[in-house]
PDB file of C-alpha atoms in Angstrom:
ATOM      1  CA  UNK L   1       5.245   5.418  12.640  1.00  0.00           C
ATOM      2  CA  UNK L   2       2.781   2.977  14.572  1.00  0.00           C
ATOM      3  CA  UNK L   3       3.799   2.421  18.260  1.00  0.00           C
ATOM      4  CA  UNK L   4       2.067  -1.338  17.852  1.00  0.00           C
ATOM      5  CA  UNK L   5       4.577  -2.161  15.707  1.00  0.00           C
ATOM      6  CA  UNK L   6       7.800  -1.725  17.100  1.00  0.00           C
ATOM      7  CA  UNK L   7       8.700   0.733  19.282  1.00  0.00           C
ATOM      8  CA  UNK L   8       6.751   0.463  22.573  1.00  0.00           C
ATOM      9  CA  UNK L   9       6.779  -3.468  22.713  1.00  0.00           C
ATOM     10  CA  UNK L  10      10.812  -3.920  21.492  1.00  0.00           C
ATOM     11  CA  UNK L  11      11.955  -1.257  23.786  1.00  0.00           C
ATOM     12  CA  UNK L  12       9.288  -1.896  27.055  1.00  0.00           C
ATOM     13  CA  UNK L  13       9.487  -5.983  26.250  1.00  0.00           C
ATOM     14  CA  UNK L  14       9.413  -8.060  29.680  1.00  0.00           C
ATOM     15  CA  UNK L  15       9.612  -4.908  31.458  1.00  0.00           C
ATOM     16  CA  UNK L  16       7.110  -3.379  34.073  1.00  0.00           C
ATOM     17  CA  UNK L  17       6.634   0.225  32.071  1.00  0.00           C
ATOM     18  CA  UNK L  18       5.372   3.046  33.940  1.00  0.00           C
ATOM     19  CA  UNK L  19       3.166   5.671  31.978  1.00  0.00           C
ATOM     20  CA  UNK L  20       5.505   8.228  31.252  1.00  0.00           C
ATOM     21  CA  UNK L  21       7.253   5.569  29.107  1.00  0.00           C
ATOM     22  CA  UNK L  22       4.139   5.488  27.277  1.00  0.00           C
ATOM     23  CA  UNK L  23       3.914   8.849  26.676  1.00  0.00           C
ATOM     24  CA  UNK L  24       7.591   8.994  25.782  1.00  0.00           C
ATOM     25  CA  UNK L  25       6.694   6.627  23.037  1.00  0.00           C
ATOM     26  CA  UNK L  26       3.960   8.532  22.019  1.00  0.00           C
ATOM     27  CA  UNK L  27       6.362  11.692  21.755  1.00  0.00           C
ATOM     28  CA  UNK L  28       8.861  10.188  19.733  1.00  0.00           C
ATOM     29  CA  UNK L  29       6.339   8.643  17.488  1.00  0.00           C
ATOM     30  CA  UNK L  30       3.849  11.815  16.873  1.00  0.00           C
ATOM     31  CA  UNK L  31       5.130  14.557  18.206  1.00  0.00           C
ATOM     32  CA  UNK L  32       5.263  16.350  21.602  1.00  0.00           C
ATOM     33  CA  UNK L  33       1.606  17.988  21.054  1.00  0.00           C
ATOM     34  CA  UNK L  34       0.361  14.058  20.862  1.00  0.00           C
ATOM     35  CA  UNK L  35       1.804  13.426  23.930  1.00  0.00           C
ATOM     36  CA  UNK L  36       0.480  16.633  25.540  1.00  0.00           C
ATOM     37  CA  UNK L  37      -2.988  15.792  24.285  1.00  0.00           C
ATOM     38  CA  UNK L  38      -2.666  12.218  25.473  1.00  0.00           C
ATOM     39  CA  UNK L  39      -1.638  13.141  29.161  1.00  0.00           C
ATOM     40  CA  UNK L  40      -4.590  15.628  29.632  1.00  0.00           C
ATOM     41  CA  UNK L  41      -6.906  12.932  28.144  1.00  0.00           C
ATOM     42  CA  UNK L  42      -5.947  10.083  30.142  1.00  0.00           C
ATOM     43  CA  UNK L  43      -4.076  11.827  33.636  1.00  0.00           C
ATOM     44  CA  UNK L  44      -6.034  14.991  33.413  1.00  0.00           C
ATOM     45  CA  UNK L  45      -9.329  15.114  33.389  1.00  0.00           C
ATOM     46  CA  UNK L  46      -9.287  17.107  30.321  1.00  0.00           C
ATOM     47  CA  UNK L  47     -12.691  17.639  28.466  1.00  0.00           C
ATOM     48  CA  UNK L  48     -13.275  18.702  25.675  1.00  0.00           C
ATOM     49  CA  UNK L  49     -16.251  20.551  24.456  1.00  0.00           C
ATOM     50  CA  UNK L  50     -16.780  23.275  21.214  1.00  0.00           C
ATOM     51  CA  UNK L  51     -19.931  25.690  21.748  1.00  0.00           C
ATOM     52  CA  UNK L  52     -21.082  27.831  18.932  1.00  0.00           C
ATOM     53  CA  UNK L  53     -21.515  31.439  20.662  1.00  0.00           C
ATOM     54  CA  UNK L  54     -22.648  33.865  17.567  1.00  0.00           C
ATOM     55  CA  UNK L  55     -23.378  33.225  14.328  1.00  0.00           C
ATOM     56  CA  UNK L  56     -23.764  36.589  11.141  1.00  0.00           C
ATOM     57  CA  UNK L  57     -23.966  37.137   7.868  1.00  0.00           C
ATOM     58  CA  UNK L  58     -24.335  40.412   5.025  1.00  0.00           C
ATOM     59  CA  UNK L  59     -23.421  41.259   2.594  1.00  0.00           C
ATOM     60  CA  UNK L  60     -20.229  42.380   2.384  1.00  0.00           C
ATOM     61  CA  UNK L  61     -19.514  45.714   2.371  1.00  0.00           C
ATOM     62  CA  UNK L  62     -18.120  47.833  -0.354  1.00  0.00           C
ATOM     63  CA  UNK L  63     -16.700  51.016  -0.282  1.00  0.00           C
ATOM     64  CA  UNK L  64     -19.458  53.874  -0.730  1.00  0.00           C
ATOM     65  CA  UNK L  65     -19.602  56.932  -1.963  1.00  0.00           C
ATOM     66  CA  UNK L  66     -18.452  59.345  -5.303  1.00  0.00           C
ATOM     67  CA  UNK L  67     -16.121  57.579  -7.566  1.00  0.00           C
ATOM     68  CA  UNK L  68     -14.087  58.365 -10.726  1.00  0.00           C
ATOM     69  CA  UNK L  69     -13.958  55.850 -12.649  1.00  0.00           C
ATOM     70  CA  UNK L  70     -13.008  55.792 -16.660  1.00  0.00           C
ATOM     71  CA  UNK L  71     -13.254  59.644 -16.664  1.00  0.00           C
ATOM     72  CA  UNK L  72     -16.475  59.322 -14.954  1.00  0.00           C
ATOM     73  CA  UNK L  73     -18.225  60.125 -11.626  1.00  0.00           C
ATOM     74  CA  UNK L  74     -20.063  56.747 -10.622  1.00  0.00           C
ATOM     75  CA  UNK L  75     -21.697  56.572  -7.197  1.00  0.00           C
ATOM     76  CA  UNK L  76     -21.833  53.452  -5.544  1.00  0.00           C
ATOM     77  CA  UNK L  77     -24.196  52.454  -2.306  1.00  0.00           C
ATOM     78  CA  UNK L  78     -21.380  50.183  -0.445  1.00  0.00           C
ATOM     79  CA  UNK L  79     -23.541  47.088  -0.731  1.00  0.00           C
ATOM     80  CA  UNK L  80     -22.754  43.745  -3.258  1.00  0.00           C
ATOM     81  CA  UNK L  81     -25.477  42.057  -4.780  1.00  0.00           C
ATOM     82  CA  UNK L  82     -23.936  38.665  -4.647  1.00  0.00           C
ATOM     83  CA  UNK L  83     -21.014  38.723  -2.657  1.00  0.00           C
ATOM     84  CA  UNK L  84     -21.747  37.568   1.171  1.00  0.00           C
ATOM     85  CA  UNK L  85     -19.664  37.640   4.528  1.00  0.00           C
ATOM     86  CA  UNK L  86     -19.851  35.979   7.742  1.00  0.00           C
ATOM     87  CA  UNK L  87     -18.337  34.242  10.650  1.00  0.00           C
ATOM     88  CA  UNK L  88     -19.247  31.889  13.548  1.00  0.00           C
ATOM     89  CA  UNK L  89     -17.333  32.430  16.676  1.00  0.00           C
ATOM     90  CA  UNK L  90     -16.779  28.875  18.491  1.00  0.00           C
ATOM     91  CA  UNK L  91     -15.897  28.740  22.134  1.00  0.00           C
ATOM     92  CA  UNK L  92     -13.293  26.242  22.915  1.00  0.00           C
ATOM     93  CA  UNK L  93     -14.461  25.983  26.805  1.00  0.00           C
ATOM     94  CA  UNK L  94     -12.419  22.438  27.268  1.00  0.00           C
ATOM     95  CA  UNK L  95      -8.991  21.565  27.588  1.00  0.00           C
ATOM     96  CA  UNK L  96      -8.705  19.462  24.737  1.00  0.00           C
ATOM     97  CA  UNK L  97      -8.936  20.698  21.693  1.00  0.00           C
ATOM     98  CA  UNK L  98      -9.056  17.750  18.689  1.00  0.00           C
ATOM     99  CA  UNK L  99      -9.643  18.700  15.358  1.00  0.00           C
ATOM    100  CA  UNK L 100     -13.181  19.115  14.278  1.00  0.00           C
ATOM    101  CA  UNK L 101     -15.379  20.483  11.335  1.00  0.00           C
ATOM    102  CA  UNK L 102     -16.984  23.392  11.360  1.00  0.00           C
ATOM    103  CA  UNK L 103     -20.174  23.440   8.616  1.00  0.00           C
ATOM    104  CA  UNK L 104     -21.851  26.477   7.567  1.00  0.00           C
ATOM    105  CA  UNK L 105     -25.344  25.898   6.251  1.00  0.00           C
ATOM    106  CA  UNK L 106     -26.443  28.515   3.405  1.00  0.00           C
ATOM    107  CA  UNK L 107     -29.899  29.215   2.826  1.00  0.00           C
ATOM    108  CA  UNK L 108     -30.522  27.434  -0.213  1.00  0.00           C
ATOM    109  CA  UNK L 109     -29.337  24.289   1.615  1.00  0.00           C
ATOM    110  CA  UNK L 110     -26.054  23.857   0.404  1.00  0.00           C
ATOM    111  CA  UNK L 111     -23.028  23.359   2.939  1.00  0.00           C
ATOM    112  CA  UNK L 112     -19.886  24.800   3.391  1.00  0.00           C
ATOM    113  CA  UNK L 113     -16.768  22.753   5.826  1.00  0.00           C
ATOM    114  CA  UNK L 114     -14.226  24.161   7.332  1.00  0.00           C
ATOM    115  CA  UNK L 115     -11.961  22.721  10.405  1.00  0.00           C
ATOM    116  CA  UNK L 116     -10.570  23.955  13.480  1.00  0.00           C
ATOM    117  CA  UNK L 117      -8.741  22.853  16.604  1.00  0.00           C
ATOM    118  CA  UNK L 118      -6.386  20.443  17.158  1.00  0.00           C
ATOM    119  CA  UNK L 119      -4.129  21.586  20.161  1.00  0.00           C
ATOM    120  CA  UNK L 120      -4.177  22.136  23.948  1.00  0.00           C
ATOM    121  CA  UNK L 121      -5.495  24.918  25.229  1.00  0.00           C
ATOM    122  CA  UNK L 122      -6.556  26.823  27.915  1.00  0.00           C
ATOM    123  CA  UNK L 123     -10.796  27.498  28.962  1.00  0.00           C
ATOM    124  CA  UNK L 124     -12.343  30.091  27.075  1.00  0.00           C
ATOM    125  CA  UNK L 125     -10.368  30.708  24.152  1.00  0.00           C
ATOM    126  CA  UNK L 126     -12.551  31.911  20.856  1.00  0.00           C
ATOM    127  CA  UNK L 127     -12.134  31.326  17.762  1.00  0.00           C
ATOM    128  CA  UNK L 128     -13.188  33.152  15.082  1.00  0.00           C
ATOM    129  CA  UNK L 129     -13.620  31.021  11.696  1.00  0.00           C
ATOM    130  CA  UNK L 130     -14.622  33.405   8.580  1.00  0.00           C
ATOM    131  CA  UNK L 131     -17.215  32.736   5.783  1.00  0.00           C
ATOM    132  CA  UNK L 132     -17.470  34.191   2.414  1.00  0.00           C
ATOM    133  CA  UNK L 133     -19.546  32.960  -0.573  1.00  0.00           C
ATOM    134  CA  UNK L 134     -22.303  34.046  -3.017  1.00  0.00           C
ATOM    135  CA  UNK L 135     -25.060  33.008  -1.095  1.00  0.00           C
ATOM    136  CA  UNK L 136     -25.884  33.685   2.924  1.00  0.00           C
ATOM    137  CA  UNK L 137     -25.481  31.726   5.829  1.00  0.00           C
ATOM    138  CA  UNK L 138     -28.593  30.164   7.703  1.00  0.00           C
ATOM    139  CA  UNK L 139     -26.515  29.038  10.444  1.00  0.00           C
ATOM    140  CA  UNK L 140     -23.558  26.764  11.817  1.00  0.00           C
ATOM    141  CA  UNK L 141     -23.117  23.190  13.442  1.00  0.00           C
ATOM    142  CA  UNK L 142     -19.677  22.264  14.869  1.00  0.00           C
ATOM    143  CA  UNK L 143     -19.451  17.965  14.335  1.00  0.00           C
ATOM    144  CA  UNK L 144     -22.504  17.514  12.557  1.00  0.00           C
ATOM    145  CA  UNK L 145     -21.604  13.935  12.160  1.00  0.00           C
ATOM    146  CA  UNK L 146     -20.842  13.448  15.653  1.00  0.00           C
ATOM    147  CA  UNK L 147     -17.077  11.964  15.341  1.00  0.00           C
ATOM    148  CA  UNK L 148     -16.274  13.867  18.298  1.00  0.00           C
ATOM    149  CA  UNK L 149     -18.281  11.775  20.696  1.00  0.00           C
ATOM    150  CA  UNK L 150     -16.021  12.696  23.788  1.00  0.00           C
ATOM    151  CA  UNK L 151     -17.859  16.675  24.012  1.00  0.00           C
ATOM    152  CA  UNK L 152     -19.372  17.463  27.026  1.00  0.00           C
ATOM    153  CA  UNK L 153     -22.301  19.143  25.283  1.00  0.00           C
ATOM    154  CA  UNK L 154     -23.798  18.662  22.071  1.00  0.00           C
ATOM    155  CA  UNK L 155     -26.516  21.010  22.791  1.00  0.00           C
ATOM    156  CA  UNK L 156     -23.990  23.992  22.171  1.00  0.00           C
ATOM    157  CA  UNK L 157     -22.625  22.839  18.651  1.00  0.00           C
ATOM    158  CA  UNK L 158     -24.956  24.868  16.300  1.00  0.00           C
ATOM    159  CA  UNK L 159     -26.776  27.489  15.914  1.00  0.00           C
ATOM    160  CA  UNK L 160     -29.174  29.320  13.629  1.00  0.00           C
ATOM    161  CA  UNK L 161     -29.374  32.855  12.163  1.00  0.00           C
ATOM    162  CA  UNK L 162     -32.604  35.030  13.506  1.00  0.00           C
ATOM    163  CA  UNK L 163     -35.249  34.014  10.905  1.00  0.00           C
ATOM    164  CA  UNK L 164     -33.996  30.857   9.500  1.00  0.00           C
ATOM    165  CA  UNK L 165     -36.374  28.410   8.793  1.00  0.00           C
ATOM    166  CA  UNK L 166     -34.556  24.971  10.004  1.00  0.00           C
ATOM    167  CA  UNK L 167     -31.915  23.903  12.177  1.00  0.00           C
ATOM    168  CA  UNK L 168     -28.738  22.886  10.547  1.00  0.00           C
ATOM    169  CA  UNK L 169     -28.584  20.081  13.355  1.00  0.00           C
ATOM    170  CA  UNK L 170     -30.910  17.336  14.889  1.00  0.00           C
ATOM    171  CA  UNK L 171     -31.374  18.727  18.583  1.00  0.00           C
ATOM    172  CA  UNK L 172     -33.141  15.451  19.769  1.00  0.00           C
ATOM    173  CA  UNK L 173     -29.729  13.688  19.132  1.00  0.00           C
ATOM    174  CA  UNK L 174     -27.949  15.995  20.481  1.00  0.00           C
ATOM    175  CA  UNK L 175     -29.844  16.123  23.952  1.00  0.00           C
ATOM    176  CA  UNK L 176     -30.010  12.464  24.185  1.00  0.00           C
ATOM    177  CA  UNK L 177     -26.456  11.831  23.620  1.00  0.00           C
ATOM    178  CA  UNK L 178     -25.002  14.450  26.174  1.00  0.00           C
ATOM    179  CA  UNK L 179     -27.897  13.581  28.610  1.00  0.00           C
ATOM    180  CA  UNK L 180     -26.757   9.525  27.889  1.00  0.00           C
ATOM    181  CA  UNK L 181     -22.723  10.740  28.167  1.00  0.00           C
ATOM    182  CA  UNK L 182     -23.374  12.169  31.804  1.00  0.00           C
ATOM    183  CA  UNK L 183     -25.157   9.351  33.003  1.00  0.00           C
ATOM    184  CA  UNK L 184     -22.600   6.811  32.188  1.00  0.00           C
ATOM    185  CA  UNK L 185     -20.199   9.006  33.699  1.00  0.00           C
ATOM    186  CA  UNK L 186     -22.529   9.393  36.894  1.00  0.00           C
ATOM    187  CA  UNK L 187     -22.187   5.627  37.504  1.00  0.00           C
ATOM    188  CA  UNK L 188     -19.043   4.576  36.475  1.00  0.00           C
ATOM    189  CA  UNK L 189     -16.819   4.080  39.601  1.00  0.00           C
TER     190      UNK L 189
END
């Protein structure tokens, strides 16, 4: 359903509307979380802003030890030769929380997406978002593409793994645009 189209104008038509009657509309039309997210945005103050805190990967683990197995005794180290684990653990610190990728960057280059968010939320809350794959991580970036431009810092949206040879994210952009975001909202009124 598109508010434009109908709803708001029809109902609010030669009428003085006050902004809950906006976010009435909004309610009806996409749900009470869209309305939620919409008062914090524009009422609020709400920010939004995802930080990656810690970023791992291994090898995942078997079980190790003295097995029988086909009516033999087979030891086995509790390592994988192929198999990798991992996580990145993203810090929601805003109020906001929109919907945003997550990429994990393996060493040989390759990229792996995942998303997270998309409700309101208190500060701090963590979130945990698993890897697993036949090749290890070299690190994280939360929005490489920058859709998300309303963060508050896009210093904090990647990270590397100790020893990995490039950043999964250009940190010149990311500096200029936070450094360019406070600014404008320095000297707006």
């Amino acid at each position: 359903m598109c508010i434009r189209d109908s709803t708001y104008t029809k109902r609010f038509a030669y009428r003085n509307p006050e902004p809950e009657d906006f976010l009435g509309v909004l309610g009806e039309a996409f749900g009470d979380e869209a309305r939620g997210l919409a008062r914090a945005a524009l009422f609020d103050q709400a920010t939004i802003d995802y930080a990656v805190v810690q970023v791992a990967s291994a090898r995942r683990a078997k079980p190790a030890g003295i097995f029988d197995r086909n009516g033999k005794r087979e030891t086995d180290t509790g390592t994988s030769e192929d198999d990798y684990e991992g996580y990145a653990l993203v810090e929601a610190r805003g109020i906001l929380g929109f919907p945003v990728d997550v990429v994990f960057t393996l060493d040989d280059g390759r990229e792996v997406r995942s998303r997270i968010g998309g409700q309101l939320s208190t500060r701090g809350r963590m979130i945990r978002v698993p890897y697993t794959g036949a090749r290890p991580l070299r690190g994280v970036a939360i929005d490489p593409g920058h859709t998300l431009l309303l963060d508050d810092d896009f210093t904090n949206n990647h990270a590397d793994i100790r020893g990995a040879t490039r950043s999964p994210q250009n940190h010149v952009f990311a500096l200029v645009t936070t450094l360019a975001a406070h600014a404008i909202a320095w000297l707006s009124p």
